[in-house]
Amino acid sequence: QKQLRKDYDPEVESNIFINPERGDFEVYILRKIVQEVDIPAIEISLDEVRKIDESLEVGDFYEEGPIRLEDYLTRKSIQIIKQSVQKKVRDLERLVVYEECLEKVGEVVAGEVYQIRSNEVIFTYNTSKDHRVELVLPKSEMMKKDNPRRTPRMKLYVKRIEREKAKVRLDDGGVVEKEKPDGGMKVIVSRVDDRFLYKLFEHEVPEILDGLIVIKGIARVPGERAKVSVESTSARIDPVGASVGYRGKRIQSIVKELNNENIDVIYYTDEPQIYIARALQPAKIDPLTVHADIKTRKARVMLKPDQIKYAIGKNGNNIHLAEKLTGYEIDVYRDVIDKSLEDPTDIDIIEFREEFGDDMLYQLLDAGFDTAKKVLKAGVEEIEQALLGPVKPEEVLIFGKGRKAPFKPRERKVTDEEKRYWRKIAENIYRTVKEQFSDSDFRDLIDDAGDRETVSPSADE
């Protein structure tokens, strides 16, 4: 209509009929019936129209057509119409796919790897209406152990949908990015989101979908460890047992999907002392040794010396997840039953938690350095070895088998740069601990350690 008014006549009216079955359309020019014609392009005389249709009167409209567009429009106008229609169709198709994907936000879908890039992986997914959609998994949303080349089909959590953005200049001269209403669509997916784990549980445990079991909280370090607290709305259902499944079958399928992520399922309770004690599993803790302040959301936990490293966990993951799950800031302390065996001048290594961080603290505890004097007696080299950990050989497995390779396994190599780094850290730890003792106490400590090493059993007798 627009192009006819531009090329043919500014006041022309037309009817356009589209035939979806044949995939074509017809255009009819509406010409007004008058006694005397002034504008031949849009008018027709009564005498002329009576030869065609006797029922028409003055003031009616006669449909002339179907017309050949080439007779009325220029080639450029026809090309504009073609491009405009194609754009409208593309926009409508994109809108249909967008609305369909919008329904999938917050759900888990299975995608196939299409393209692997340096900072993202592109997956393809066929919707229920058989539209092919590209899913974008950014590197920040991937787990460390994810290997798209080895597992070309993955479960993905649809996090959000982004549209193509354009820069818009504001009245004050500033520039902001705004989404184009008809711009390209980008479906962002994730494998590290806490809700991804929630949806996997929902899929594997029907009682969660039915509302018989409620997930009260999720805390997760993707690919390493996760804690999930559950509660039952029915007295007949054990929430932990149902979530784990018979012989752990339900939880095993989730663990397998998450590349052997360690998942702790615990009972939820309103009692903060009991909840914190359960959240710090696998450490064995008596809830009576937990002192929680509801107002400040802080908790003090008295632990047996051999349970401290389990409470903190490797890389400090266990205590950080417990804090996230419970919402309490947790401080741990050594609870020694026989105080007479304790050295009053010694300091618990936990007192250095802020300086060293939970990761290094765990490494020192794992090596048996639970007090300051033990650290000083060990020396820099032993501290460095504790931080590096034992050099375990890498076991090479036969692909598709569960047996060890017949040849000698490779040993994990520590580079010179890594050694220099950990040496510096060990020296800093030694120096920080040493500063807590006076020079005379430190000399006595070193002399005492030296005497024990050099004196023979016969001399002691």
XYZ file of C-alpha atoms in Angstrom:
461
model
C 0.000 0.000 0.000
C 2.815 2.371 0.926
C 4.735 1.729 -2.301
C 1.590 2.065 -4.469
C 0.908 5.503 -2.973
C 4.529 6.448 -3.601
C 4.815 5.222 -7.228
C 1.214 5.066 -8.550
C -1.027 7.594 -6.783
C -0.866 9.238 -3.305
C -4.579 8.550 -2.639
C -4.850 5.019 -3.993
C -6.578 2.303 -1.942
C -5.968 -1.400 -2.470
C -6.927 -4.811 -1.162
C -4.183 -7.404 -0.648
C -5.086 -11.075 -0.324
C -2.458 -13.510 0.954
C -2.712 -17.215 0.164
C -0.571 -19.164 2.707
C -1.227 -22.521 0.989
C 0.187 -21.415 -2.349
C 2.664 -19.003 -0.793
C 1.608 -16.050 -2.957
C -0.557 -12.925 -2.775
C -2.848 -10.856 -5.031
C -3.261 -7.084 -5.168
C -6.493 -5.334 -6.268
C -6.732 -1.579 -6.922
C -9.926 -0.016 -5.528
C -11.375 2.480 -8.013
C -14.324 4.670 -6.964
C -17.382 4.661 -9.270
C -18.291 8.220 -10.383
C -20.416 9.841 -13.124
C -17.467 11.783 -14.573
C -13.845 10.684 -14.084
C -11.415 13.344 -12.820
C -8.574 11.089 -11.616
C -8.333 8.001 -13.876
C -5.854 6.280 -11.546
C -8.380 5.882 -8.715
C -11.774 6.507 -10.372
C -13.931 4.722 -12.961
C -17.105 5.905 -14.707
C -20.493 4.298 -14.076
C -20.984 3.559 -17.773
C -17.685 1.695 -17.982
C -18.252 -0.356 -14.818
C -21.837 -1.291 -15.883
C -20.316 -3.262 -18.770
C -18.565 -5.416 -16.158
C -21.046 -5.538 -13.266
C -24.559 -4.060 -13.481
C -25.131 -4.260 -9.696
C -22.594 -1.530 -8.875
C -23.757 2.074 -8.232
C -22.123 5.494 -7.948
C -20.090 5.734 -4.717
C -19.214 2.020 -4.674
C -15.701 0.708 -5.211
C -14.657 -1.534 -8.060
C -11.787 -4.008 -7.452
C -9.492 -3.984 -10.433
C -7.052 -6.869 -10.544
C -5.223 -8.957 -9.706
C -2.675 -6.476 -11.029
C 0.872 -7.110 -12.190
C 3.142 -5.241 -9.753
C 5.602 -4.517 -12.569
C 2.935 -2.352 -14.287
C 2.365 -0.180 -11.239
C 5.654 -0.172 -9.287
C 9.323 0.378 -10.036
C 11.813 -2.473 -9.623
C 13.274 -0.691 -6.595
C 9.874 -0.539 -4.863
C 9.281 -4.245 -5.506
C 12.690 -5.012 -3.968
C 11.821 -2.864 -0.908
C 8.550 -4.801 -0.464
C 10.409 -8.106 -0.712
C 13.033 -7.115 1.861
C 10.404 -5.657 4.217
C 8.276 -8.815 4.151
C 11.318 -11.043 4.696
C 12.359 -8.911 7.702
C 8.848 -9.080 9.188
C 8.824 -12.864 8.795
C 12.262 -13.194 10.402
C 11.196 -10.941 13.295
C 8.045 -12.985 13.880
C 9.955 -16.267 13.751
C 12.497 -14.843 16.217
C 9.658 -13.692 18.495
C 8.118 -17.186 18.496
C 11.486 -18.754 19.420
C 12.101 -16.042 22.054
C 8.733 -16.679 23.725
C 9.340 -20.427 23.636
C 12.805 -20.022 25.184
C 11.390 -17.640 27.782
C 9.292 -20.552 29.078
C 12.497 -22.588 29.502
C 14.256 -20.055 31.764
C 14.819 -21.767 35.112
C 14.659 -25.253 33.559
C 17.299 -27.853 32.679
C 17.729 -28.838 29.029
C 20.036 -31.256 27.227
C 22.228 -29.566 24.609
C 24.687 -30.892 22.048
C 28.066 -29.240 21.528
C 28.111 -27.243 18.294
C 31.201 -25.053 18.581
C 33.980 -24.660 21.157
C 35.473 -21.195 21.476
C 38.181 -19.764 23.750
C 35.763 -18.061 26.165
C 32.505 -19.974 25.591
C 30.915 -23.149 24.254
C 27.946 -23.080 21.872
C 25.319 -25.828 22.216
C 22.342 -26.571 20.006
C 18.925 -27.457 21.345
C 15.707 -28.364 19.537
C 12.609 -26.882 21.176
C 9.236 -28.643 21.454
C 8.141 -26.841 18.240
C 11.299 -28.129 16.533
C 13.041 -24.768 16.415
C 16.830 -25.013 16.560
C 18.215 -22.718 19.249
C 21.826 -21.953 20.117
C 22.721 -22.026 23.827
C 25.775 -20.098 25.051
C 27.775 -21.533 27.979
C 30.357 -18.875 29.039
C 33.616 -20.048 30.591
C 32.578 -18.452 33.912
C 29.483 -20.709 34.001
C 31.443 -23.931 33.391
C 32.830 -26.307 36.012
C 36.599 -26.891 35.997
C 36.227 -30.575 35.161
C 33.769 -30.009 32.286
C 35.175 -31.316 29.011
C 32.827 -30.572 26.064
C 35.081 -32.489 23.660
C 34.748 -35.686 25.685
C 31.062 -35.268 26.608
C 29.357 -33.733 23.551
C 25.940 -33.883 25.223
C 25.409 -32.068 28.536
C 22.617 -30.999 30.830
C 22.426 -27.204 31.098
C 20.485 -24.779 33.272
C 18.826 -21.982 31.259
C 19.819 -18.916 33.256
C 18.585 -15.956 31.207
C 17.912 -14.635 27.715
C 19.744 -11.594 26.416
C 18.810 -9.612 23.342
C 21.220 -7.783 21.068
C 22.087 -4.400 22.568
C 22.482 -1.023 20.885
C 24.132 2.133 22.231
C 21.631 4.947 22.846
C 22.690 8.540 23.450
C 20.836 10.287 26.282
C 19.779 13.939 26.410
C 22.571 14.757 28.860
C 25.169 13.407 26.427
C 25.688 10.059 28.188
C 25.586 6.737 26.348
C 23.764 3.634 27.619
C 23.222 0.179 26.154
C 19.614 -0.870 25.623
C 18.215 -4.118 24.288
C 16.735 -3.968 20.799
C 13.113 -5.209 20.866
C 13.706 -7.067 17.576
C 17.430 -7.772 18.141
C 19.185 -11.115 18.019
C 18.634 -13.502 20.911
C 21.304 -15.031 23.151
C 20.325 -17.854 25.534
C 22.797 -17.976 28.449
C 23.099 -21.344 30.212
C 25.018 -22.423 33.314
C 26.390 -25.491 35.091
C 27.615 -23.738 38.256
C 24.365 -22.110 39.381
C 22.904 -23.419 42.668
C 19.506 -23.727 40.959
C 21.034 -26.211 38.501
C 21.650 -28.589 41.422
C 18.122 -27.897 42.713
C 16.615 -28.862 39.338
C 18.714 -32.050 39.156
C 17.375 -33.060 42.591
C 13.850 -32.184 41.470
C 14.263 -34.428 38.423
C 15.736 -37.381 40.335
C 13.577 -37.168 43.487
C 9.825 -37.200 42.632
C 8.942 -36.377 46.256
C 10.482 -32.891 45.797
C 8.295 -32.219 42.751
C 5.237 -33.459 44.700
C 6.043 -31.152 47.624
C 6.596 -33.979 50.122
C 10.265 -32.961 50.484
C 11.401 -29.334 50.537
C 14.973 -28.212 49.768
C 15.604 -25.516 52.379
C 19.076 -24.469 51.267
C 21.892 -25.162 48.806
C 25.552 -24.169 49.107
C 27.986 -25.191 46.422
C 31.580 -24.993 45.215
C 31.008 -26.263 41.644
C 32.853 -29.478 40.863
C 34.247 -29.793 44.404
C 31.619 -29.981 47.143
C 27.973 -29.131 47.792
C 25.683 -29.142 50.818
C 21.920 -29.525 50.536
C 19.536 -29.249 53.497
C 16.165 -30.982 53.164
C 12.968 -31.122 55.189
C 9.951 -33.436 54.931
C 6.343 -32.229 54.991
C 5.174 -35.776 55.800
C 6.063 -37.710 58.957
C 6.199 -40.933 56.922
C 9.034 -39.787 54.627
C 12.718 -39.600 55.545
C 13.942 -36.592 53.501
C 17.631 -37.578 53.475
C 16.945 -41.251 52.687
C 14.545 -40.359 49.861
C 16.992 -37.815 48.405
C 19.906 -40.275 48.477
C 17.809 -43.199 47.216
C 18.165 -46.952 47.624
C 21.901 -47.729 47.789
C 22.524 -44.113 46.783
C 21.178 -44.560 43.242
C 19.424 -41.180 43.099
C 22.354 -39.165 44.385
C 24.838 -41.123 42.253
C 23.197 -40.001 39.006
C 23.428 -36.359 40.162
C 27.062 -36.794 41.263
C 27.908 -38.367 37.895
C 26.339 -35.437 36.017
C 28.386 -33.003 38.148
C 31.723 -34.761 37.510
C 31.896 -36.506 40.905
C 31.047 -33.422 42.962
C 30.849 -34.427 46.636
C 27.260 -33.782 47.846
C 26.277 -33.753 51.540
C 22.532 -34.084 52.179
C 21.594 -33.021 55.711
C 18.428 -32.662 57.785
C 17.156 -29.096 58.154
C 16.153 -27.815 61.607
C 15.137 -24.476 63.111
C 17.602 -24.987 65.976
C 20.788 -23.114 64.905
C 23.126 -25.162 67.149
C 21.958 -28.474 65.675
C 21.814 -27.064 62.131
C 25.395 -25.717 62.316
C 26.678 -29.010 63.770
C 25.058 -30.914 60.887
C 26.279 -28.403 58.282
C 29.911 -28.911 59.372
C 29.818 -32.629 58.495
C 31.918 -34.769 58.023
C 33.341 -33.329 61.260
C 31.765 -35.036 64.274
C 30.381 -32.248 66.464
C 28.271 -32.268 69.611
C 25.560 -29.561 69.186
C 26.105 -28.625 72.859
C 29.568 -27.305 71.926
C 28.037 -24.875 69.400
C 27.223 -21.386 70.704
C 25.114 -19.417 68.204
C 24.075 -15.764 68.539
C 20.849 -15.200 66.605
C 21.168 -11.387 66.638
C 24.730 -11.093 65.309
C 24.465 -14.307 63.227
C 27.796 -15.493 64.599
C 28.636 -18.931 66.009
C 31.522 -20.345 68.080
C 32.198 -24.079 67.724
C 34.399 -25.995 70.169
C 35.994 -28.940 68.362
C 38.144 -31.867 69.333
C 41.668 -31.386 67.902
C 41.313 -34.305 65.468
C 38.034 -32.921 64.035
C 39.213 -29.394 63.204
C 40.671 -30.236 59.796
C 37.438 -32.005 58.788
C 35.364 -28.996 59.853
C 37.511 -26.612 57.790
C 37.881 -28.949 54.820
C 40.183 -28.863 51.820
C 40.603 -25.300 50.500
C 38.346 -24.240 53.391
C 35.363 -25.449 51.355
C 33.572 -27.240 54.198
C 33.390 -24.300 56.610
C 32.598 -21.800 53.837
C 29.702 -23.944 52.593
C 28.430 -24.402 56.157
C 28.475 -20.607 56.603
C 26.602 -20.080 53.339
C 24.041 -22.783 54.137
C 23.280 -21.661 57.694
C 23.776 -17.914 57.260
C 26.077 -17.809 60.315
C 29.690 -16.640 60.528
C 31.422 -19.641 62.127
C 34.579 -19.546 64.254
C 36.161 -22.846 65.343
C 38.212 -23.461 68.502
C 40.096 -26.421 69.948
C 38.358 -28.093 72.878
C 40.965 -29.934 74.948
C 39.525 -32.250 77.591
C 42.689 -32.632 79.688
C 44.005 -29.088 80.159
C 46.993 -30.364 82.209
C 48.522 -31.827 79.052
C 48.346 -28.448 77.304
C 51.340 -26.080 77.175
C 50.061 -22.737 78.548
C 52.627 -20.803 76.470
C 51.607 -22.489 73.183
C 49.077 -21.033 70.688
C 46.437 -22.921 68.688
C 47.124 -22.731 64.957
C 43.438 -21.827 64.472
C 44.228 -18.424 65.985
C 46.061 -17.654 62.713
C 42.980 -18.321 60.549
C 42.714 -14.713 59.341
C 46.419 -14.476 58.461
C 46.788 -17.857 56.739
C 43.330 -18.509 55.313
C 41.327 -21.735 55.548
C 43.136 -23.499 52.692
C 46.635 -23.243 54.241
C 45.229 -23.864 57.720
C 43.779 -27.154 56.492
C 47.144 -28.152 54.976
C 48.972 -27.430 58.261
C 46.372 -29.337 60.321
C 46.500 -32.245 57.872
C 50.287 -32.424 58.438
C 49.746 -32.476 62.221
C 50.828 -28.867 62.891
C 47.925 -27.889 65.161
C 49.895 -25.512 67.432
C 52.365 -22.673 66.908
C 55.258 -24.496 68.613
C 54.825 -27.525 66.354
C 55.106 -25.216 63.336
C 58.320 -23.627 64.645
C 59.848 -26.983 65.558
C 59.043 -28.331 62.088
C 60.900 -25.547 60.278
C 60.415 -23.930 56.874
C 61.145 -27.048 54.776
C 58.537 -29.211 56.524
C 55.971 -26.387 56.325
C 56.672 -26.125 52.580
C 56.193 -29.878 52.189
C 52.898 -29.685 54.127
C 51.616 -26.955 51.784
C 52.697 -28.830 48.656
C 51.176 -32.068 49.953
C 52.433 -35.557 49.186
C 53.561 -36.040 45.599
C 51.121 -38.747 44.569
C 51.595 -40.514 41.237
C 48.885 -39.986 38.649
C 47.140 -43.291 37.938
C 46.650 -43.753 34.200
C 43.456 -45.672 33.427
C 42.722 -47.706 30.320
C 39.950 -45.871 28.450
C 36.587 -47.534 29.063
C 38.013 -49.869 31.712
C 38.240 -49.592 35.467
C 41.669 -51.213 35.769
C 45.064 -49.615 36.273
C 47.392 -49.328 33.340
C 50.087 -52.033 33.165
C 52.856 -49.417 32.833
C 54.324 -47.227 35.582
C 52.119 -44.243 36.521
C 53.425 -40.732 35.961
C 54.439 -38.665 38.974
C 53.037 -35.187 39.472
C 55.870 -32.763 38.767
C 56.298 -29.528 40.741
C 57.909 -26.759 38.697
C 60.729 -24.577 40.050
C 58.392 -21.582 39.932
C 55.840 -23.426 42.107
C 58.593 -24.426 44.538
C 59.775 -20.803 44.860
C 56.198 -19.641 45.439
C 55.453 -22.186 48.174
C 58.880 -21.634 49.758
C 58.047 -17.938 50.119
C 54.637 -18.772 51.650
C 56.272 -21.223 54.097
C 58.790 -18.553 55.143
C 55.962 -16.046 55.731
C 54.053 -18.579 57.878
C 57.175 -19.348 59.919
C 57.890 -15.628 60.387
C 54.274 -14.818 61.421
C 54.225 -17.583 64.024
C 57.700 -16.696 65.317
C 56.596 -13.098 65.972
C 54.226 -14.364 68.673
C 57.156 -15.495 70.858
C 59.915 -13.511 72.535
C 63.547 -14.143 71.504
C 64.321 -16.048 74.720
C 61.219 -18.280 74.402
C 62.087 -18.970 70.772
C 65.703 -19.932 71.645
C 64.486 -22.241 74.425
C 62.033 -23.839 71.996
C 64.690 -24.459 69.313
C 67.243 -25.702 71.891
C 64.625 -28.076 73.318
C 63.818 -29.403 69.850
C 67.549 -29.835 69.073
C 68.208 -31.687 72.351
C 65.442 -34.177 71.654
C 66.849 -34.921 68.204
C 70.499 -35.385 69.315
C 70.225 -37.103 72.722
C 70.418 -40.917 72.477
C 68.152 -43.319 74.477
C 71.124 -44.453 76.690
C 71.882 -40.873 77.713
C 68.243 -40.407 78.788
C 68.555 -43.448 81.032
